[in-house]
Amino acid sequence: MYVTIVNSIIDRIQKRELEPGEKIPSENEIIREYNVSNTTARKVLQEIEGGGWAVKVRGKGTFVKDFVVERAATKILSFTKNMRDQGLAPTTKLLKKELLDTDVLITVSGKRYTIRKPVCKIQRLRFANDIPMMVETRYISQLYCPDIMKFNLEDSLYDIYQQEYHLSITKIEQDLSAVFLNEESKINFKVKDDIPGIKVDGVTFCGKDMILEGEESIYRGDKYKFSVQAVP
Amino acid sequence: MYVTIVNSIIDRIQKRELEPGEKIPSENEIIREYNVSNTTARKVLQEIEGGGWAVKVRGKGTFVKDFVVERAATKILSFTKNMRDQGLAPTTKLLKKELLDTDVLITVSGKRYTIRKPVCKIQRLRFANDIPMMVETRYISQLYCPDIMKFNLEDSLYDIYQQEYHLSITKIEQDLSAVFLNEESKINFKVKDDIPGIKVDGVTFCGKDMILEGEESIYRGDKYKFSVQAVP
């Protein structure tokens, strides 16, 4: 019985009938609405809170949590598409761009990859509904993308790779690790409190042994989950 | 040039010629050994530190970091095998076991899964070379594994599923998120300082729509990286 009630309330959260910040039914409302005991009603609220859907505020009630973005780590998926799929409006702010006259080394999965010079290094802050979500540093090979700095680097890089250079991404290798945010990231994310972060180190290929770009990104841990699927 | 030197030093770390805690060549030693400028030598050390291989201690030198385990998130891989593959000795301590007479709900990838009652809930602490690495809570369906509590639950569960119940794992769905460790986890991990953690919520299938177990684990963020591969 309690599973049915939990599911019906979470459905309403997922469909945004109950929006972030809104109060979900209280223990007493659940008892009346579904005709269940207070033990069951309490369990329903615990389950919804435990599942990360809502937060209990002492003496005030239980409130729908802010959105958390689910990112499928095993799909090649642009930030832009990932946000739009979740009904959020993505924007990008270019923080830095720089042409490096040195090779860049990236370690992923215990292997070391070299992005050959010259390398275009860009740093971008990415937003969903105007909320800063992640900071990415990308090291783009000028071997495959000569003069990439002439394009608007606030546009989707995947679109630039494809439309301007006719490159297709064949594989992305990434390492995910948990970190504390440093002061610079906190300023970028406009957060004062400590929040956990997810660091992504990656290399993107546009063919066998052809490294198109390296990546070092910090995702907000309070706003992101990465989903993966393992099969035999 | 500096890439070659970086690679040769990291090779020695990976091969354990330079062990965790050991000092790596200093700036002056690199200058002499490889006949390079102090700018290059400094860059080599920065790169090795930046790649997470070593830590600089002011006035003392640069030291090889403790091991970090790489876990391939897109492979079905037991903790035991993952540790052995990296030359580490795995052990397990059962912290709790309990038979639940309620369904258990797990949310993964925005989907809700139900593990039907009765459910065997176990909590285990897992070690590599006697260092606590992760705490896992598993909810095992008694539908597929009746009387599983009679077995030694410090053994590999994957072996028990296969050998005692003739079940094969067909798919694992997992969500990875970054968290702060709570006091209970810190006590389990025997750490005093704040370290970041990686929370894994997962469901394991032993056939289409057949949920064998649910998982809620906390991995030490200072000891773990998860690697993933994305393809089109």
Short mmCIF file of C-alpha atoms in Angstrom, two decimals:
data_model
loop_
_atom_site.label_atom_id
_atom_site.label_comp_id
_atom_site.label_asym_id
_atom_site.label_seq_id
_atom_site.Cartn_x
_atom_site.Cartn_y
_atom_site.Cartn_z
CA MET A 1 0.00 0.00 0.00
CA TYR A 2 2.64 2.53 1.01
CA VAL A 3 4.50 1.86 -2.28
CA THR A 4 1.39 2.96 -4.24
CA ILE A 5 1.13 6.20 -2.26
CA VAL A 6 4.87 6.93 -2.63
CA ASN A 7 4.65 6.31 -6.37
CA SER A 8 1.63 8.57 -6.81
CA ILE A 9 3.30 11.47 -4.97
CA ILE A 10 6.61 11.04 -6.84
CA ASP A 11 4.65 10.94 -10.11
CA ARG A 12 3.22 14.34 -9.29
CA ILE A 13 6.74 15.66 -8.58
CA GLN A 14 8.10 14.21 -11.83
CA LYS A 15 5.22 15.70 -13.83
CA ARG A 16 5.83 19.03 -12.07
CA GLU A 17 2.30 19.09 -10.67
CA LEU A 18 4.22 19.55 -7.43
CA GLU A 19 7.01 22.02 -8.22
CA PRO A 20 10.41 22.54 -6.54
CA GLY A 21 9.90 24.38 -3.25
CA GLU A 22 6.25 23.38 -3.02
CA LYS A 23 4.94 21.53 0.03
CA ILE A 24 4.01 17.89 -0.41
CA PRO A 25 1.06 16.35 1.47
CA SER A 26 1.63 16.23 5.23
CA GLU A 27 1.31 13.12 7.42
CA ASN A 28 -2.24 14.13 8.36
CA GLU A 29 -3.22 14.85 4.77
CA ILE A 30 -1.91 11.44 3.68
CA ILE A 31 -3.84 9.73 6.52
CA ARG A 32 -7.07 11.42 5.45
CA GLU A 33 -6.58 11.24 1.69
CA TYR A 34 -5.56 7.58 1.51
CA ASN A 35 -7.20 6.30 4.68
CA VAL A 36 -4.00 4.81 6.12
CA SER A 37 -2.41 4.64 9.58
CA ASN A 38 0.04 7.28 10.79
CA THR A 39 2.81 4.64 10.67
CA THR A 40 2.20 4.20 6.94
CA ALA A 41 1.94 7.96 6.34
CA ARG A 42 5.23 8.54 8.17
CA LYS A 43 6.88 5.81 6.12
CA VAL A 44 5.63 7.39 2.89
CA LEU A 45 7.24 10.71 3.81
CA GLN A 46 10.48 9.02 4.89
CA GLU A 47 10.64 7.15 1.61
CA ILE A 48 10.08 10.28 -0.49
CA GLU A 49 12.71 12.14 1.51
CA GLY A 50 15.13 9.19 1.43
CA GLY A 51 14.75 8.94 -2.34
CA GLY A 52 15.96 12.52 -2.63
CA TRP A 53 12.67 13.94 -3.91
CA ALA A 54 11.87 16.19 -1.00
CA VAL A 55 13.41 17.76 2.11
CA LYS A 56 11.85 17.89 5.54
CA VAL A 57 12.04 21.24 7.29
CA ARG A 58 11.48 20.88 11.03
CA GLY A 59 8.14 22.32 12.07
CA LYS A 60 7.30 23.48 8.56
CA GLY A 61 6.61 20.40 6.45
CA THR A 62 8.23 18.50 3.61
CA PHE A 63 9.12 20.38 0.43
CA VAL A 64 9.92 19.30 -3.13
CA LYS A 65 13.64 19.53 -3.75
CA ASP A 66 15.27 21.61 -6.45
CA PHE A 67 15.82 19.83 -9.72
CA VAL A 68 18.71 17.43 -10.07
CA VAL A 69 19.93 16.69 -13.56
CA GLU A 70 20.41 13.10 -14.58
CA ARG A 71 23.28 12.70 -17.04
CA ALA A 72 23.68 9.43 -18.91
CA ALA A 73 27.44 8.89 -18.73
CA THR A 74 27.49 6.18 -21.37
CA LYS A 75 25.89 8.25 -24.11
CA ILE A 76 27.53 10.90 -26.26
CA LEU A 77 25.33 13.78 -25.29
CA SER A 78 25.91 17.53 -25.41
CA PHE A 79 25.17 19.66 -22.36
CA THR A 80 22.64 21.53 -24.52
CA LYS A 81 20.68 18.42 -25.45
CA ASN A 82 20.93 16.96 -21.93
CA MET A 83 19.33 20.12 -20.47
CA ARG A 84 16.64 20.42 -23.14
CA ASP A 85 15.68 16.76 -22.67
CA GLN A 86 14.95 17.62 -19.05
CA GLY A 87 12.88 20.69 -19.88
CA LEU A 88 15.61 23.15 -18.84
CA ALA A 89 16.97 26.11 -20.82
CA PRO A 90 20.75 25.83 -21.39
CA THR A 91 23.08 28.82 -21.82
CA THR A 92 26.87 29.16 -21.92
CA LYS A 93 29.33 31.83 -20.85
CA LEU A 94 32.88 31.80 -22.18
CA LEU A 95 35.23 32.58 -19.28
CA LYS A 96 38.62 32.23 -21.00
CA LYS A 97 40.19 31.29 -24.29
CA GLU A 98 43.85 30.79 -24.95
CA LEU A 99 46.11 29.27 -27.58
CA LEU A 100 48.69 26.95 -26.02
CA ASP A 101 51.96 26.21 -27.77
CA THR A 102 52.56 23.04 -25.72
CA ASP A 103 51.24 19.50 -25.80
CA VAL A 104 48.59 18.80 -23.18
CA LEU A 105 48.55 15.55 -21.19
CA ILE A 106 45.36 14.05 -19.83
CA THR A 107 45.19 10.85 -17.75
CA VAL A 108 41.99 8.84 -18.08
CA SER A 109 41.40 5.27 -16.89
CA GLY A 110 45.08 5.06 -15.92
CA LYS A 111 46.13 5.78 -19.52
CA ARG A 112 47.91 8.94 -20.56
CA TYR A 113 46.77 10.78 -23.65
CA THR A 114 48.57 13.62 -25.43
CA ILE A 115 46.73 16.40 -27.22
CA ARG A 116 49.30 17.67 -29.68
CA LYS A 117 50.15 21.36 -29.86
CA PRO A 118 48.93 23.88 -30.77
CA VAL A 119 45.96 23.48 -28.47
CA CYS A 120 43.00 25.81 -27.98
CA LYS A 121 42.13 25.94 -24.27
CA ILE A 122 38.73 27.28 -23.38
CA GLN A 123 36.90 27.57 -20.11
CA ARG A 124 33.12 27.84 -20.09
CA LEU A 125 30.46 28.14 -17.45
CA ARG A 126 27.22 26.41 -18.31
CA PHE A 127 23.79 27.26 -17.02
CA ALA A 128 20.37 25.63 -16.86
CA ASN A 129 17.49 28.06 -16.31
CA ASP A 130 20.19 30.63 -15.39
CA ILE A 131 21.56 28.42 -12.60
CA PRO A 132 25.30 27.67 -12.96
CA MET A 133 25.64 23.90 -13.33
CA MET A 134 29.21 23.11 -14.36
CA VAL A 135 32.53 24.64 -15.37
CA GLU A 136 34.36 22.95 -18.17
CA THR A 137 37.90 23.33 -19.43
CA ARG A 138 38.43 21.93 -22.89
CA TYR A 139 41.67 21.41 -24.74
CA ILE A 140 40.86 21.28 -28.43
CA SER A 141 43.40 20.01 -30.93
CA GLN A 142 44.17 22.56 -33.64
CA LEU A 143 45.33 19.64 -35.74
CA TYR A 144 41.72 18.64 -36.34
CA CYS A 145 40.13 22.06 -35.80
CA PRO A 146 42.44 24.72 -37.24
CA ASP A 147 41.41 28.29 -36.42
CA ILE A 148 38.59 27.16 -34.14
CA MET A 149 39.03 30.38 -32.16
CA LYS A 150 37.37 32.35 -34.93
CA PHE A 151 34.01 30.76 -34.14
CA ASN A 152 31.61 31.75 -31.40
CA LEU A 153 32.79 29.48 -28.62
CA GLU A 154 29.59 29.94 -26.65
CA ASP A 155 27.86 27.82 -29.28
CA SER A 156 27.70 24.03 -29.05
CA LEU A 157 31.20 22.67 -29.73
CA TYR A 158 29.70 19.43 -31.01
CA ASP A 159 27.86 21.45 -33.67
CA ILE A 160 31.08 23.29 -34.60
CA TYR A 161 33.02 20.02 -34.87
CA GLN A 162 30.39 18.55 -37.12
CA GLN A 163 29.27 21.50 -39.23
CA GLU A 164 32.56 23.37 -39.63
CA TYR A 165 35.09 20.52 -39.57
CA HIS A 166 32.93 17.54 -40.60
CA LEU A 167 34.18 15.56 -37.63
CA SER A 168 32.14 12.88 -35.88
CA ILE A 169 32.80 11.81 -32.33
CA THR A 170 33.56 8.11 -32.20
CA LYS A 171 34.28 7.58 -28.50
CA ILE A 172 34.57 9.44 -25.20
CA GLU A 173 36.62 8.08 -22.28
CA GLN A 174 35.92 9.67 -18.92
CA ASP A 175 36.93 9.40 -15.26
CA LEU A 176 34.49 10.58 -12.62
CA SER A 177 35.71 11.47 -9.15
CA ALA A 178 34.33 13.30 -6.13
CA VAL A 179 35.99 16.53 -5.02
CA PHE A 180 35.47 19.49 -2.75
CA LEU A 181 34.86 22.71 -4.64
CA ASN A 182 37.72 25.18 -4.54
CA GLU A 183 37.13 28.91 -4.03
CA GLU A 184 37.20 29.63 -7.76
CA SER A 185 34.47 27.07 -8.47
CA LYS A 186 32.38 28.37 -5.57
CA ILE A 187 32.55 31.88 -7.03
CA ASN A 188 31.60 30.57 -10.47
CA PHE A 189 28.69 28.63 -9.03
CA LYS A 190 27.67 31.56 -6.78
CA VAL A 191 27.47 29.29 -3.74
CA LYS A 192 28.69 30.12 -0.24
CA ASP A 193 28.15 26.79 1.45
CA ASP A 194 30.35 23.81 0.82
CA ILE A 195 28.84 21.57 -1.80
CA PRO A 196 30.40 18.41 -3.20
CA GLY A 197 31.59 18.40 -6.78
CA ILE A 198 32.08 15.79 -9.46
CA LYS A 199 35.27 16.10 -11.46
CA VAL A 200 35.26 14.73 -14.99
CA ASP A 201 38.51 14.10 -16.83
CA GLY A 202 38.00 12.97 -20.37
CA VAL A 203 39.27 12.50 -23.88
CA THR A 204 37.15 12.65 -27.00
CA PHE A 205 38.09 10.78 -30.15
CA CYS A 206 37.10 11.57 -33.74
CA GLY A 207 38.54 8.32 -35.13
CA LYS A 208 40.99 5.62 -34.13
CA ASP A 209 43.85 7.20 -32.13
CA MET A 210 42.62 10.65 -33.20
CA ILE A 211 42.22 12.77 -30.06
CA LEU A 212 39.96 15.71 -30.78
CA GLU A 213 39.85 17.20 -27.31
CA GLY A 214 40.61 16.75 -23.65
CA GLU A 215 38.27 17.82 -20.87
CA GLU A 216 38.55 18.75 -17.20
CA SER A 217 35.16 19.72 -15.81
CA ILE A 218 33.63 20.31 -12.41
CA TYR A 219 29.94 19.52 -12.06
CA ARG A 220 27.89 20.69 -9.09
CA GLY A 221 27.32 17.65 -6.94
CA ASP A 222 24.07 19.03 -5.55
CA LYS A 223 22.59 19.37 -9.04
CA TYR A 224 23.91 16.32 -10.86
CA LYS A 225 23.70 12.59 -10.95
CA PHE A 226 25.49 10.43 -13.49
CA SER A 227 23.73 7.31 -14.62
CA VAL A 228 25.56 4.30 -16.01
CA GLN A 229 24.53 0.92 -17.25
CA ALA A 230 26.68 -2.16 -17.01
CA VAL A 231 26.08 -5.29 -19.08
CA PRO A 232 28.09 -8.54 -19.34
CA MET B 1 60.51 16.84 -24.41
CA TYR B 2 58.73 17.44 -21.09
CA VAL B 3 56.03 14.96 -22.12
CA THR B 4 58.67 12.21 -22.43
CA ILE B 5 60.04 12.95 -18.97
CA VAL B 6 56.55 13.08 -17.42
CA ASN B 7 55.69 9.76 -19.05
CA SER B 8 58.88 8.07 -17.84
CA ILE B 9 58.31 9.16 -14.22
CA ILE B 10 54.62 8.17 -14.27
CA ASP B 11 55.63 4.80 -15.74
CA ARG B 12 57.85 4.22 -12.72
CA ILE B 13 54.93 5.11 -10.41
CA GLN B 14 52.53 2.81 -12.28
CA LYS B 15 55.03 -0.06 -12.19
CA ARG B 16 55.53 0.60 -8.44
CA GLU B 17 59.26 1.24 -8.92
CA LEU B 18 58.34 4.44 -7.14
CA GLU B 19 55.96 3.44 -4.33
CA PRO B 20 53.25 5.46 -2.52
CA GLY B 21 54.91 7.85 -0.07
CA GLU B 22 58.25 7.69 -1.87
CA LYS B 23 59.94 10.87 -3.11
CA ILE B 24 59.99 11.47 -6.85
CA PRO B 25 63.00 13.17 -8.54
CA SER B 26 63.39 16.82 -7.51
CA GLU B 27 63.67 19.77 -9.88
CA ASN B 28 67.47 19.67 -9.63
CA GLU B 29 67.62 15.91 -10.17
CA ILE B 30 65.44 16.25 -13.29
CA ILE B 31 67.65 19.05 -14.62
CA ARG B 32 70.77 16.92 -14.17
CA GLU B 33 69.32 13.57 -15.22
CA TYR B 34 67.61 14.77 -18.40
CA ASN B 35 69.74 17.83 -19.17
CA VAL B 36 66.78 20.22 -19.34
CA SER B 37 66.10 23.79 -18.15
CA ASN B 38 64.61 24.54 -14.74
CA THR B 39 61.44 25.79 -16.52
CA THR B 40 61.00 22.34 -18.08
CA ALA B 41 61.80 20.55 -14.81
CA ARG B 42 59.25 22.66 -12.94
CA LYS B 43 56.64 21.96 -15.60
CA VAL B 44 57.30 18.20 -15.30
CA LEU B 45 56.65 18.29 -11.56
CA GLN B 46 53.52 20.43 -12.00
CA GLU B 47 52.18 18.01 -14.58
CA ILE B 48 52.77 14.95 -12.38
CA GLU B 49 51.14 16.69 -9.43
CA GLY B 50 48.27 18.01 -11.57
CA GLY B 51 47.63 14.53 -12.92
CA GLY B 52 47.08 13.32 -9.36
CA TRP B 53 50.16 11.08 -9.24
CA ALA B 54 52.08 12.93 -6.55
CA VAL B 55 51.70 15.58 -3.88
CA LYS B 56 54.09 18.45 -3.23
CA VAL B 57 55.00 19.03 0.39
CA ARG B 58 56.41 22.52 0.90
CA GLY B 59 60.13 22.40 1.65
CA LYS B 60 60.24 18.60 1.57
CA GLY B 61 59.78 17.50 -2.02
CA THR B 62 57.15 15.77 -4.12
CA PHE B 63 55.82 12.39 -3.01
CA VAL B 64 53.97 9.58 -4.76
CA LYS B 65 50.31 9.59 -3.74
CA ASP B 66 48.47 6.70 -2.14
CA PHE B 67 46.77 4.34 -4.53
CA VAL B 68 43.49 5.31 -6.12
CA VAL B 69 41.31 2.51 -7.43
CA GLU B 70 39.92 2.82 -10.92
CA ARG B 71 36.49 1.21 -11.22
CA ALA B 72 35.05 0.57 -14.67
CA ALA B 73 31.41 1.62 -14.19
CA THR B 74 30.21 0.05 -17.42
CA LYS B 75 31.40 -3.47 -16.65
CA ILE B 76 29.79 -6.01 -14.35
CA LEU B 77 32.65 -6.44 -11.96
CA SER B 78 32.76 -7.65 -8.37
CA PHE B 79 34.65 -5.64 -5.75
CA THR B 80 36.83 -8.71 -5.22
CA LYS B 81 37.88 -8.94 -8.86
CA ASN B 82 38.27 -5.16 -9.19
CA MET B 83 40.75 -5.11 -6.28
CA ARG B 84 42.67 -8.21 -7.39
CA ASP B 85 43.05 -6.77 -10.91
CA GLN B 86 44.82 -3.80 -9.32
CA GLY B 87 47.13 -5.96 -7.19
CA LEU B 88 45.25 -5.27 -3.95
CA ALA B 89 44.00 -7.81 -1.40
CA PRO B 90 40.21 -7.56 -0.86
CA THR B 91 38.44 -8.47 2.39
CA THR B 92 34.88 -7.99 3.63
CA LYS B 93 33.30 -7.40 7.03
CA LEU B 94 29.57 -7.94 7.52
CA LEU B 95 28.23 -5.07 9.63
CA LYS B 96 24.52 -5.92 9.68
CA LYS B 97 22.02 -8.39 8.32
CA GLU B 98 18.29 -8.17 8.61
CA LEU B 99 15.19 -9.70 7.05
CA LEU B 100 12.70 -7.01 5.98
CA ASP B 101 9.03 -7.78 5.65
CA THR B 102 8.39 -4.74 3.41
CA ASP B 103 8.98 -3.93 -0.23
CA VAL B 104 12.04 -1.78 -0.86
CA LEU B 105 11.98 1.13 -3.33
CA ILE B 106 15.09 2.27 -5.18
CA THR B 107 15.18 5.19 -7.61
CA VAL B 108 17.77 4.94 -10.39
CA SER B 109 17.96 7.07 -13.53
CA GLY B 110 14.67 8.71 -12.55
CA LYS B 111 12.90 5.35 -12.59
CA ARG B 112 11.54 3.69 -9.48
CA TYR B 113 12.17 0.02 -8.89
CA THR B 114 10.53 -2.19 -6.30
CA ILE B 115 12.32 -5.10 -4.66
CA ARG B 116 9.48 -7.32 -3.49
CA LYS B 117 9.34 -8.51 0.11
CA PRO B 118 10.70 -10.41 1.89
CA VAL B 119 14.04 -8.68 1.39
CA CYS B 120 17.40 -9.54 2.94
CA LYS B 121 19.19 -6.29 3.85
CA ILE B 122 22.90 -6.51 4.47
CA GLN B 123 25.51 -3.91 5.16
CA ARG B 124 29.15 -4.69 4.47
CA LEU B 125 32.41 -2.83 4.80
CA ARG B 126 34.95 -3.68 2.13
CA PHE B 127 38.70 -3.39 2.41
CA ALA B 128 41.69 -3.34 0.09
CA ASN B 129 45.02 -4.14 1.77
CA ASP B 130 43.15 -3.63 5.09
CA ILE B 131 42.15 -0.07 4.12
CA PRO B 132 38.36 0.53 4.29
CA MET B 133 37.26 1.49 0.78
CA MET B 134 33.47 1.41 0.67
CA VAL B 135 30.35 0.60 2.64
CA GLU B 136 27.57 -1.11 0.76
CA THR B 137 23.96 -1.74 1.67
CA ARG B 138 22.31 -4.40 -0.43
CA TYR B 139 18.67 -5.36 -0.59
CA ILE B 140 18.49 -8.89 -1.92
CA SER B 141 15.21 -10.33 -3.15
CA GLN B 142 14.26 -13.52 -1.31
CA LEU B 143 12.09 -14.32 -4.30
CA TYR B 144 15.18 -15.23 -6.31
CA CYS B 145 17.46 -16.12 -3.39
CA PRO B 146 15.38 -17.87 -0.72
CA ASP B 147 17.22 -18.45 2.55
CA ILE B 148 20.28 -16.50 1.42
CA MET B 149 20.94 -15.60 5.05
CA LYS B 150 22.17 -19.14 5.72
CA PHE B 151 25.27 -18.52 3.61
CA ASN B 152 28.43 -16.74 4.68
CA LEU B 153 27.59 -13.20 3.62
CA GLU B 154 31.22 -12.12 3.77
CA ASP B 155 31.81 -14.19 0.65
CA SER B 156 31.33 -12.79 -2.85
CA LEU B 157 27.59 -12.33 -3.42
CA TYR B 158 28.08 -12.76 -7.15
CA ASP B 159 29.53 -16.22 -6.47
CA ILE B 160 26.58 -17.08 -4.19
CA TYR B 161 24.06 -15.92 -6.83
CA GLN B 162 25.73 -18.02 -9.46
CA GLN B 163 26.79 -21.14 -7.57
CA GLU B 164 23.91 -21.50 -5.11
CA TYR B 165 21.01 -20.06 -7.11
CA HIS B 166 22.24 -20.46 -10.70
CA LEU B 167 21.43 -16.82 -11.43
CA SER B 168 23.33 -14.73 -13.95
CA ILE B 169 23.41 -10.95 -13.82
CA THR B 170 22.04 -9.51 -17.02
CA LYS B 171 22.20 -5.77 -16.33
CA ILE B 172 23.10 -3.25 -13.64
CA GLU B 173 21.65 0.27 -13.59
CA GLN B 174 23.47 2.76 -11.38
CA ASP B 175 23.39 6.43 -10.40
CA LEU B 176 26.60 8.05 -9.19
CA SER B 177 26.48 11.20 -7.13
CA ALA B 178 28.88 13.18 -4.95
CA VAL B 179 28.18 13.47 -1.23
CA PHE B 180 29.78 14.52 2.00
CA LEU B 181 30.48 11.62 4.33
CA ASN B 182 28.24 11.44 7.37
CA GLU B 183 29.62 10.60 10.82
CA GLU B 184 28.74 6.91 10.51
CA SER B 185 30.70 6.59 7.24
CA LYS B 186 33.65 8.46 8.73
CA ILE B 187 33.76 6.02 11.63
CA ASN B 188 33.55 3.07 9.24
CA PHE B 189 36.34 4.50 7.09
CA LYS B 190 38.41 5.44 10.17
CA VAL B 191 38.94 8.98 8.83
CA LYS B 192 38.82 12.16 10.87
CA ASP B 193 39.13 14.73 8.11
CA ASP B 194 36.34 15.51 5.71
CA ILE B 195 36.70 13.52 2.54
CA PRO B 196 34.30 13.52 -0.39
CA GLY B 197 32.25 10.42 -1.07
CA ILE B 198 30.65 8.85 -4.11
CA LYS B 199 27.16 7.49 -3.55
CA VAL B 200 26.04 4.66 -5.78
CA ASP B 201 22.36 3.76 -6.05
CA GLY B 202 21.74 0.74 -8.18
CA VAL B 203 19.54 -2.14 -9.25
CA THR B 204 20.80 -5.47 -10.49
CA PHE B 205 18.76 -7.63 -12.85
CA CYS B 206 18.93 -11.40 -13.34
CA GLY B 207 16.63 -11.36 -16.37
CA LYS B 208 14.05 -9.11 -18.00
CA ASP B 209 12.12 -7.22 -15.25
CA MET B 210 13.67 -9.56 -12.65
CA ILE B 211 15.22 -7.42 -9.94
CA LEU B 212 17.73 -9.45 -7.98
CA GLU B 213 19.00 -6.72 -5.67
CA GLY B 214 19.12 -3.04 -4.91
CA GLU B 215 22.24 -1.23 -3.74
CA GLU B 216 23.07 1.93 -1.81
CA SER B 217 26.81 2.28 -1.40
CA ILE B 218 29.24 4.95 -0.31
CA TYR B 219 32.69 4.85 -1.88
CA ARG B 220 35.61 6.85 -0.50
CA GLY B 221 36.13 9.72 -2.90
CA ASP B 222 39.83 9.98 -2.06
CA LYS B 223 40.42 6.36 -3.05
CA TYR B 224 38.14 5.88 -6.04
CA LYS B 225 37.63 6.97 -9.60
CA PHE B 226 34.90 5.63 -11.83
CA SER B 227 35.70 5.26 -15.49
CA VAL B 228 33.06 5.27 -18.20
CA GLN B 229 33.10 5.02 -21.95
CA ALA B 230 30.52 6.63 -24.21
CA VAL B 231 29.99 5.60 -27.81
CA PRO B 232 27.40 6.76 -30.37
#
